Short mmCIF file of C-alpha atoms in Angstrom, two decimals:
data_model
loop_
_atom_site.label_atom_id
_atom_site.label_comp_id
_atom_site.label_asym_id
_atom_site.label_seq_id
_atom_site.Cartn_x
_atom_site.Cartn_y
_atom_site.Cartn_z
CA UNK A 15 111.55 132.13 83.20
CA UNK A 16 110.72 128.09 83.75
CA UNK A 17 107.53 126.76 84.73
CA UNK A 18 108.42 126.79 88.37
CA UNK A 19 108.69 130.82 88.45
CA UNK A 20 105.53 131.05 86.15
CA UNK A 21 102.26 130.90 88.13
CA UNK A 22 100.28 130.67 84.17
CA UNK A 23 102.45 127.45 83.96
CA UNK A 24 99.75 125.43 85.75
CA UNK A 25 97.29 126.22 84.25
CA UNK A 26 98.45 126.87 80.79
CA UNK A 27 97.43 123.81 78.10
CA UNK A 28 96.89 121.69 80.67
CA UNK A 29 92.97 120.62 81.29
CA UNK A 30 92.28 119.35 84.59
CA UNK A 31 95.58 120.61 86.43
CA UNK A 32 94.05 122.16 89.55
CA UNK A 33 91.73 119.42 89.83
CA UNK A 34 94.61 116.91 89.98
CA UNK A 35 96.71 118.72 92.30
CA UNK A 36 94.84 119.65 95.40
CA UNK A 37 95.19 118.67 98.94
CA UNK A 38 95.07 119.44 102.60
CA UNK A 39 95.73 123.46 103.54
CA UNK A 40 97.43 123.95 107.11
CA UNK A 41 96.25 127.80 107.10
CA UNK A 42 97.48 127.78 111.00
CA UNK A 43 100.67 126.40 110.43
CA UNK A 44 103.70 128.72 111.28
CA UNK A 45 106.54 128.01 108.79
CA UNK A 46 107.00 126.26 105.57
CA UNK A 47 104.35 124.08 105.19
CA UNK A 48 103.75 123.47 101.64
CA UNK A 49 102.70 120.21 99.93
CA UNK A 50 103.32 119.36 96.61
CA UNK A 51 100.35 120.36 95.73
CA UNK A 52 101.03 123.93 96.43
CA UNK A 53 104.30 123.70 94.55
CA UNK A 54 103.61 121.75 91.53
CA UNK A 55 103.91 123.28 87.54
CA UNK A 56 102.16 122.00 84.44
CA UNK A 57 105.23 120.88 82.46
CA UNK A 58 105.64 122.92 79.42
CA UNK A 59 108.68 124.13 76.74
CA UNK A 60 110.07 126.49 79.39
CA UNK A 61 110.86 123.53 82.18
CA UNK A 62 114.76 123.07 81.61
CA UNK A 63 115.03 121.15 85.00
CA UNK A 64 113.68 119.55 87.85
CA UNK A 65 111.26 116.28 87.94
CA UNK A 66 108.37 115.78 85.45
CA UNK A 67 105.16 113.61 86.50
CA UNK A 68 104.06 111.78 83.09
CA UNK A 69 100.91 109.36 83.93
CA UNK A 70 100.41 106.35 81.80
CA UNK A 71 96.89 105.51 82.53
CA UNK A 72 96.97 102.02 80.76
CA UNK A 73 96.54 98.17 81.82
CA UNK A 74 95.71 96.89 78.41
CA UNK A 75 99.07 94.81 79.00
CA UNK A 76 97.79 93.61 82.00
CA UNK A 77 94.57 92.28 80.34
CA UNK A 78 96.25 90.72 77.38
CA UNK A 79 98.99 88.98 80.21
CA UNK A 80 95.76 87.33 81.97
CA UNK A 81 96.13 89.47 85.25
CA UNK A 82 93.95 91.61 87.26
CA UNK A 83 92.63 94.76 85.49
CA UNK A 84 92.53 98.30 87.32
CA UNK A 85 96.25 99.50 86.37
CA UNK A 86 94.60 102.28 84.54
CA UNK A 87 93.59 104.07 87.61
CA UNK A 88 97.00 104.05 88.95
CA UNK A 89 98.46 107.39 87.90
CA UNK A 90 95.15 109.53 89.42
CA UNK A 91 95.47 107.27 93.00
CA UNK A 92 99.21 108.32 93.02
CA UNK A 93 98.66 112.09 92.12
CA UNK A 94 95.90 111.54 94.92
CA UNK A 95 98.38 110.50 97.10
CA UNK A 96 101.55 112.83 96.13
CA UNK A 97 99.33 115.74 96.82
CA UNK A 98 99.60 115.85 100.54
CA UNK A 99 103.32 114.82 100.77
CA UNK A 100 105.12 117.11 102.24
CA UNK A 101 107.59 119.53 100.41
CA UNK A 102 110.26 118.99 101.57
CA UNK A 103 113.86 118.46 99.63
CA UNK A 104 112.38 117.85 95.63
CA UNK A 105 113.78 119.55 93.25
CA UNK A 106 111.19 121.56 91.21
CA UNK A 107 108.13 119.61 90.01
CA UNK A 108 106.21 119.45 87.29
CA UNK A 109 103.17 117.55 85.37
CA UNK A 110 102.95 116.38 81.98
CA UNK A 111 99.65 115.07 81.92
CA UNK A 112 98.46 111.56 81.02
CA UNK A 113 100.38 110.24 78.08
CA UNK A 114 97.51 108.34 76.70
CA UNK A 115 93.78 107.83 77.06
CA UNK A 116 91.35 104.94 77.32
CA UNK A 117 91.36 104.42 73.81
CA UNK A 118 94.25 104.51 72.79
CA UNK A 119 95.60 100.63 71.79
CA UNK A 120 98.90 99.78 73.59
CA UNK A 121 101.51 100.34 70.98
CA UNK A 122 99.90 103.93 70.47
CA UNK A 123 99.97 104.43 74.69
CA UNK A 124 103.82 103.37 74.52
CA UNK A 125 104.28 105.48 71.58
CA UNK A 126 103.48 108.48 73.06
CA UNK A 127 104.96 107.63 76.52
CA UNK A 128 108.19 107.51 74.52
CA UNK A 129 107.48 110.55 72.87
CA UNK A 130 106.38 112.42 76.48
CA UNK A 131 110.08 111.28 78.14
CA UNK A 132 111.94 112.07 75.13
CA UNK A 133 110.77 115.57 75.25
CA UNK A 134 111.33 115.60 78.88
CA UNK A 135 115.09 114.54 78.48
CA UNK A 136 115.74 116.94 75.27
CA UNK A 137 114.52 119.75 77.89
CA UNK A 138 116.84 119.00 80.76
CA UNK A 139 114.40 117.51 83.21
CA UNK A 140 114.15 113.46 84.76
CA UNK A 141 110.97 111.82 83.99
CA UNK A 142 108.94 109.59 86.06
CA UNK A 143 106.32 108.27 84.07
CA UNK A 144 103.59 106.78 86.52
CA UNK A 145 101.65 103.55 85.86
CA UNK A 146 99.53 101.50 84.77
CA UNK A 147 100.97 98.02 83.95
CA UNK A 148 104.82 96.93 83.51
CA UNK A 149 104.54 97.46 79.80
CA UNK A 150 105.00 101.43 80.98
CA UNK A 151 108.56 100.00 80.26
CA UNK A 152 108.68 99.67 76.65
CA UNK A 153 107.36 103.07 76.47
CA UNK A 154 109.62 104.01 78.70
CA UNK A 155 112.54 103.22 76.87
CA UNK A 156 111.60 104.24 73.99
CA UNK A 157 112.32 107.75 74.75
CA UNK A 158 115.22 107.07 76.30
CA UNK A 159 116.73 105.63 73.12
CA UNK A 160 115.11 108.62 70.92
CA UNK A 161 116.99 111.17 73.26
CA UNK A 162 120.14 109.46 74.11
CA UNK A 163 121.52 107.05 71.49
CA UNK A 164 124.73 106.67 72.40
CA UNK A 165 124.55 106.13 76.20
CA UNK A 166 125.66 103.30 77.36
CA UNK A 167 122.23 102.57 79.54
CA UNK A 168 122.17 100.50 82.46
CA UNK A 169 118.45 99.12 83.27
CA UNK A 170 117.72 98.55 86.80
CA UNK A 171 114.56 96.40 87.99
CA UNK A 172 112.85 96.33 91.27
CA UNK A 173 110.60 93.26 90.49
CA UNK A 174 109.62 90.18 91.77
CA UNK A 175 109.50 89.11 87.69
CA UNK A 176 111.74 88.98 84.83
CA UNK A 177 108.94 90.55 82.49
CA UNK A 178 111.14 88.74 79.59
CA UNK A 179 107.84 86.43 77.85
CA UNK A 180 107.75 85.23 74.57
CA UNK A 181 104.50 86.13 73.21
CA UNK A 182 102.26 87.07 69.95
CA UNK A 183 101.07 90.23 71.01
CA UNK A 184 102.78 92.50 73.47
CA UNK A 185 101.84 92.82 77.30
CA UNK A 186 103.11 93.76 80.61
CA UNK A 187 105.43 90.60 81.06
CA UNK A 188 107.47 91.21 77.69
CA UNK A 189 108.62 94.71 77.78
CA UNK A 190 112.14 93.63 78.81
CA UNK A 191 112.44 90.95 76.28
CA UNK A 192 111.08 94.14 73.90
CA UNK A 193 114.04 95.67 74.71
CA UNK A 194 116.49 92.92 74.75
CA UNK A 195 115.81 92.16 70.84
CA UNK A 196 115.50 96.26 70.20
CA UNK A 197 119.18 96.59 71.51
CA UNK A 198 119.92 93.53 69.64
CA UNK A 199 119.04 95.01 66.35
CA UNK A 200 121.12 98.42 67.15
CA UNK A 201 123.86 96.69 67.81
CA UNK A 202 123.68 97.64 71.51
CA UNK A 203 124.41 95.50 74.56
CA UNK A 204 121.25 94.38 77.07
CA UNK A 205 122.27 95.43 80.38
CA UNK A 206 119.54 94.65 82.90
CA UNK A 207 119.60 93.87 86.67
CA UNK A 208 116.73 92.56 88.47
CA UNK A 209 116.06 92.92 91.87
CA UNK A 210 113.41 91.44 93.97
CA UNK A 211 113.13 88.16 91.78
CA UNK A 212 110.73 85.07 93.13
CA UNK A 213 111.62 82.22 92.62
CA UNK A 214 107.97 81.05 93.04
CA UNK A 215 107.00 83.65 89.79
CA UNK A 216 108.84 82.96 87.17
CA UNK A 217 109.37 79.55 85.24
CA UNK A 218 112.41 77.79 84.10
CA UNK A 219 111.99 79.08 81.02
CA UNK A 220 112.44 82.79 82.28
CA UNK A 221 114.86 82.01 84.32
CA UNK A 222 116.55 80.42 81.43
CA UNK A 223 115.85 82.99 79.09
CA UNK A 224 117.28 85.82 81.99
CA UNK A 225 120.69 83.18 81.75
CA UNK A 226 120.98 83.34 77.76
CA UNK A 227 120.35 87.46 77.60
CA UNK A 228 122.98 87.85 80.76
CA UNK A 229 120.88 89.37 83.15
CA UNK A 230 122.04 89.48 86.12
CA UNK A 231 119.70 89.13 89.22
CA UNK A 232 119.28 89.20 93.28
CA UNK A 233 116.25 86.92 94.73
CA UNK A 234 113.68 88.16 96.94
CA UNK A 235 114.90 85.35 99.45
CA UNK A 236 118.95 87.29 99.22
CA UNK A 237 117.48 90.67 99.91
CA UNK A 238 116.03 90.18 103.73
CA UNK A 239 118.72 90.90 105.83
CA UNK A 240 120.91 94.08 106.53
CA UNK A 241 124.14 91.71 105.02
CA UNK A 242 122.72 90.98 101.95
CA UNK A 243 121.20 94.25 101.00
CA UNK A 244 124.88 95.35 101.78
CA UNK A 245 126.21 92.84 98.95
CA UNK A 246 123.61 93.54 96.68
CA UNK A 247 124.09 97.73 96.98
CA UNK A 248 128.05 97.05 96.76
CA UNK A 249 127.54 94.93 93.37
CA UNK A 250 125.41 97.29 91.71
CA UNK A 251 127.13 100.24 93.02
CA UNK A 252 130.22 99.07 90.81
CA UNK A 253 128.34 98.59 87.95
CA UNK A 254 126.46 101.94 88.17
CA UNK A 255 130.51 103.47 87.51
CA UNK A 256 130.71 101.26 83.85
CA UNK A 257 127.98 103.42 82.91
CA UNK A 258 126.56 106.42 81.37
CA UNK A 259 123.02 106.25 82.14
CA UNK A 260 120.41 104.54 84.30
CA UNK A 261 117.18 103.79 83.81
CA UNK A 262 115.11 102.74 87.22
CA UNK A 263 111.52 100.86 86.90
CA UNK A 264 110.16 99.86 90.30
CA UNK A 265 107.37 97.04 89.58
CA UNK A 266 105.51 97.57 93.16
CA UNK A 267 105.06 93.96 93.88
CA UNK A 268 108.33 93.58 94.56
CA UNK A 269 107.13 94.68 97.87
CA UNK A 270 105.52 92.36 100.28
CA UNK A 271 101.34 92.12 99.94
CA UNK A 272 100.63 93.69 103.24
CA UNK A 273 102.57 97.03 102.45
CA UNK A 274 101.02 96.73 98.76
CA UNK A 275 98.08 94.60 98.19
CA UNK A 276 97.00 96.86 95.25
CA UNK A 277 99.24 95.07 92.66
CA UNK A 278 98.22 92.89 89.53
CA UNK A 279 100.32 90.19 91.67
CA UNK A 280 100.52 90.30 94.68
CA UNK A 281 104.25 89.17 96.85
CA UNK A 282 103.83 86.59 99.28
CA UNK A 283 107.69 87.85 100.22
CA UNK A 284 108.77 90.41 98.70
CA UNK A 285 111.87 92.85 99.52
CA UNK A 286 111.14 94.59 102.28
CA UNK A 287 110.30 98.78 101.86
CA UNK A 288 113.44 100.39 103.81
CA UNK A 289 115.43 97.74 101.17
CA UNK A 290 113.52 98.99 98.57
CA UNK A 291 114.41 102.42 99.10
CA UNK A 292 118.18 102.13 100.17
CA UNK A 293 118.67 101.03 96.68
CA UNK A 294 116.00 103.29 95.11
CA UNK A 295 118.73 105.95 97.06
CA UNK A 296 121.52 104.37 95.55
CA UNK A 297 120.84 104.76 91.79
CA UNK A 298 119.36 108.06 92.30
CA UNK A 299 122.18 109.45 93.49
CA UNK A 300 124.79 108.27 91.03
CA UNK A 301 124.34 111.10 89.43
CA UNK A 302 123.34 109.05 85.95
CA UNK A 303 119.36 108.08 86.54
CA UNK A 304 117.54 109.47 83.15
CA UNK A 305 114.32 108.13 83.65
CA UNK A 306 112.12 106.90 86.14
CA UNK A 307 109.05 104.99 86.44
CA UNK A 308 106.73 103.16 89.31
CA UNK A 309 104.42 100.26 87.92
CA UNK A 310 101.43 97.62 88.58
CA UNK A 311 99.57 100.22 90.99
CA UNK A 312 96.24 98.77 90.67
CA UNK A 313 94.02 100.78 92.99
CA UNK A 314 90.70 98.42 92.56
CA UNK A 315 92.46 96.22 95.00
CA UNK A 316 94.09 98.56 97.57
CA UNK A 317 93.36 98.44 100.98
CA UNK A 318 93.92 101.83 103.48
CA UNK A 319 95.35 103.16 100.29
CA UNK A 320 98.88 101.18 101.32
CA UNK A 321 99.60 100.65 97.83
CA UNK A 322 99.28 104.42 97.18
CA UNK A 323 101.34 105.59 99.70
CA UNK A 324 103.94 103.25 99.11
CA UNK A 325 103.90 104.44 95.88
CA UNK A 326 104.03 107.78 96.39
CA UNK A 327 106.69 107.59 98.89
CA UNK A 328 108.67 105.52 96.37
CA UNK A 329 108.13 108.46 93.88
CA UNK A 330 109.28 111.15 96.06
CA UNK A 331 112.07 109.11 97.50
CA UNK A 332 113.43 109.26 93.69
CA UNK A 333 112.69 112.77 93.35
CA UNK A 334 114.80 113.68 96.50
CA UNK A 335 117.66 111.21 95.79
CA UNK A 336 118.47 113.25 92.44
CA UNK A 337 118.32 116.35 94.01
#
């Protein structure tokens, strides 16, 4: 029996569970009118399937990258906001729990992020860890190389930033160049599309950096009209057949401020949301996505709850594309 047929997997090891996933009741309704709330399982060793929820409650890469702290809240705003969605065509859904706690350092929060998705992978499900800042990446990944070596792993970016920084210490704008010099030292090639990328965010030396690790990437500025998006989903839909796997990070200020304010950086730009999600749709429905994550909610500066809900929609829109 999985999770989803056990009503004691919600509760079971899982502290908090009801409490997280609660929302509006339509007791007059006629018909199917569940929310995710009514349908969602604590993840546990049973779960050989469906879409497990890891939250990654940190923004300690934020702090140390100089930008606006409140990441951390992002995971409990997004459950806030998943919980009313409508269920609709998800697969089955579960919850891991938070993958880390306030204080926990970074490299321990990534650490256990990577070991969170690796046991999500080994178990047959897709993990989408929810964030916190960008540096939910190098966690990210981490699993994704302990649980499939060998893949040949495409990275795809939604991002108004190349998140490749030189720096001392780790933080949310170097998990990429993390990666780059991981693969590096396995022998493995760095393949990593951006999306989404301003030209008025990143400096010459990212963009030079981006040239010398071959990234290729698509500016905010060549993603506003219907015949570019077209170009840009016909480019990456080729490359998505060279590989095994896919791994999808959506940075939410790659969106413009008005649909999500609640970011460490706000877009002036931005791509806009229906572009967004026609390419969300496209990778998660090659049939090779392995992991999933949404960062840079940062719900201290939210207004209407936009951020949220864009969010949350982006979640669910990845959730439905695989199934």
């Amino acid at each position: 029996m999985s999770g989803a047929d056990n009503p004691k997997a919600a509760t079971a090891g899982n502290d908090g569970f009801k409490a997280r996933w609660r929302g509006r009741e339509d007791t007059e309704e006629t018909g199917d009118a569940r929310r995710w709330h009514h349908v969602m399982r604590a993840f546990d060793a049973n779960v050989d399937r469906g879409v497990v929820l890891i939250g990654f409650p940190c923004d300690e890469g934020v702090k140390r990258n100089g930008g606006r702290i409140g990441a951390a809240g992002g995971p409990a705003q997004l459950r806030v906001a998943l919980a009313n969605l409508p269920r609709l065509d998800e697969p089955a859904l579960f919850d891991a729990g938070d993958a880390c706690g306030p204080g926990d350092s970074l490299e321990a929060a990534q650490a256990t992020l990577g070991e969170a998705v690796a046991r999500v992978l080994r178990q047959g499900a897709l993990p989408i860890a929810l964030g916190g800042g960008h540096e939910i990446a190098w966690g990210t990944f981490q699993g994704i190389a302990g649980a499939q070596k060998d893949a040949r792993l495409l990275i795809v970016n939604l991002d108004a930033h190349f998140d490749l920084r030189e720096a001392s210490h780790a933080n949310s704008g170097t998990p990429f160049r993390q990666i780059h010099d991981w693969r590096a030292a396995h022998g493995q090639p760095f393949d990593y599309r951006v999306l989404g990328i301003s030209r008025y965010a990143n400096t010459r030396a990212l963009f030079d950096r981006a040239a010398a690790f071959g990234v290729r990437y698509w500016l905010d500025e060549a993603l506003q009209t219907e015949a570019a998006l077209a170009d840009a989903e016909a480019a990456l839909r080729a490359e998505l057949a060279n590989f095994d796997a896919v791994y999808l990070t959506v940075c939410l200020d790659v969106l413009p401020a008005a649909v999500a304010p609640g970011v460490s950086a706000p877009g002036v730009l931005g791509v806009p949301l229906a572009h967004v999600e026609r390419l969300i749709d496209l990778v998660a429905g090659s049939g090779k996505l392995v992991a999933a994550d949404i960062a840079e909610f940062n719900p201290t500066y939210d207004l209407d709850g936009r951020t949220a809900r864009a969010g949350a929609r982006l979640v669910a829109r990845i959730a439905r594309g695989v199934t």
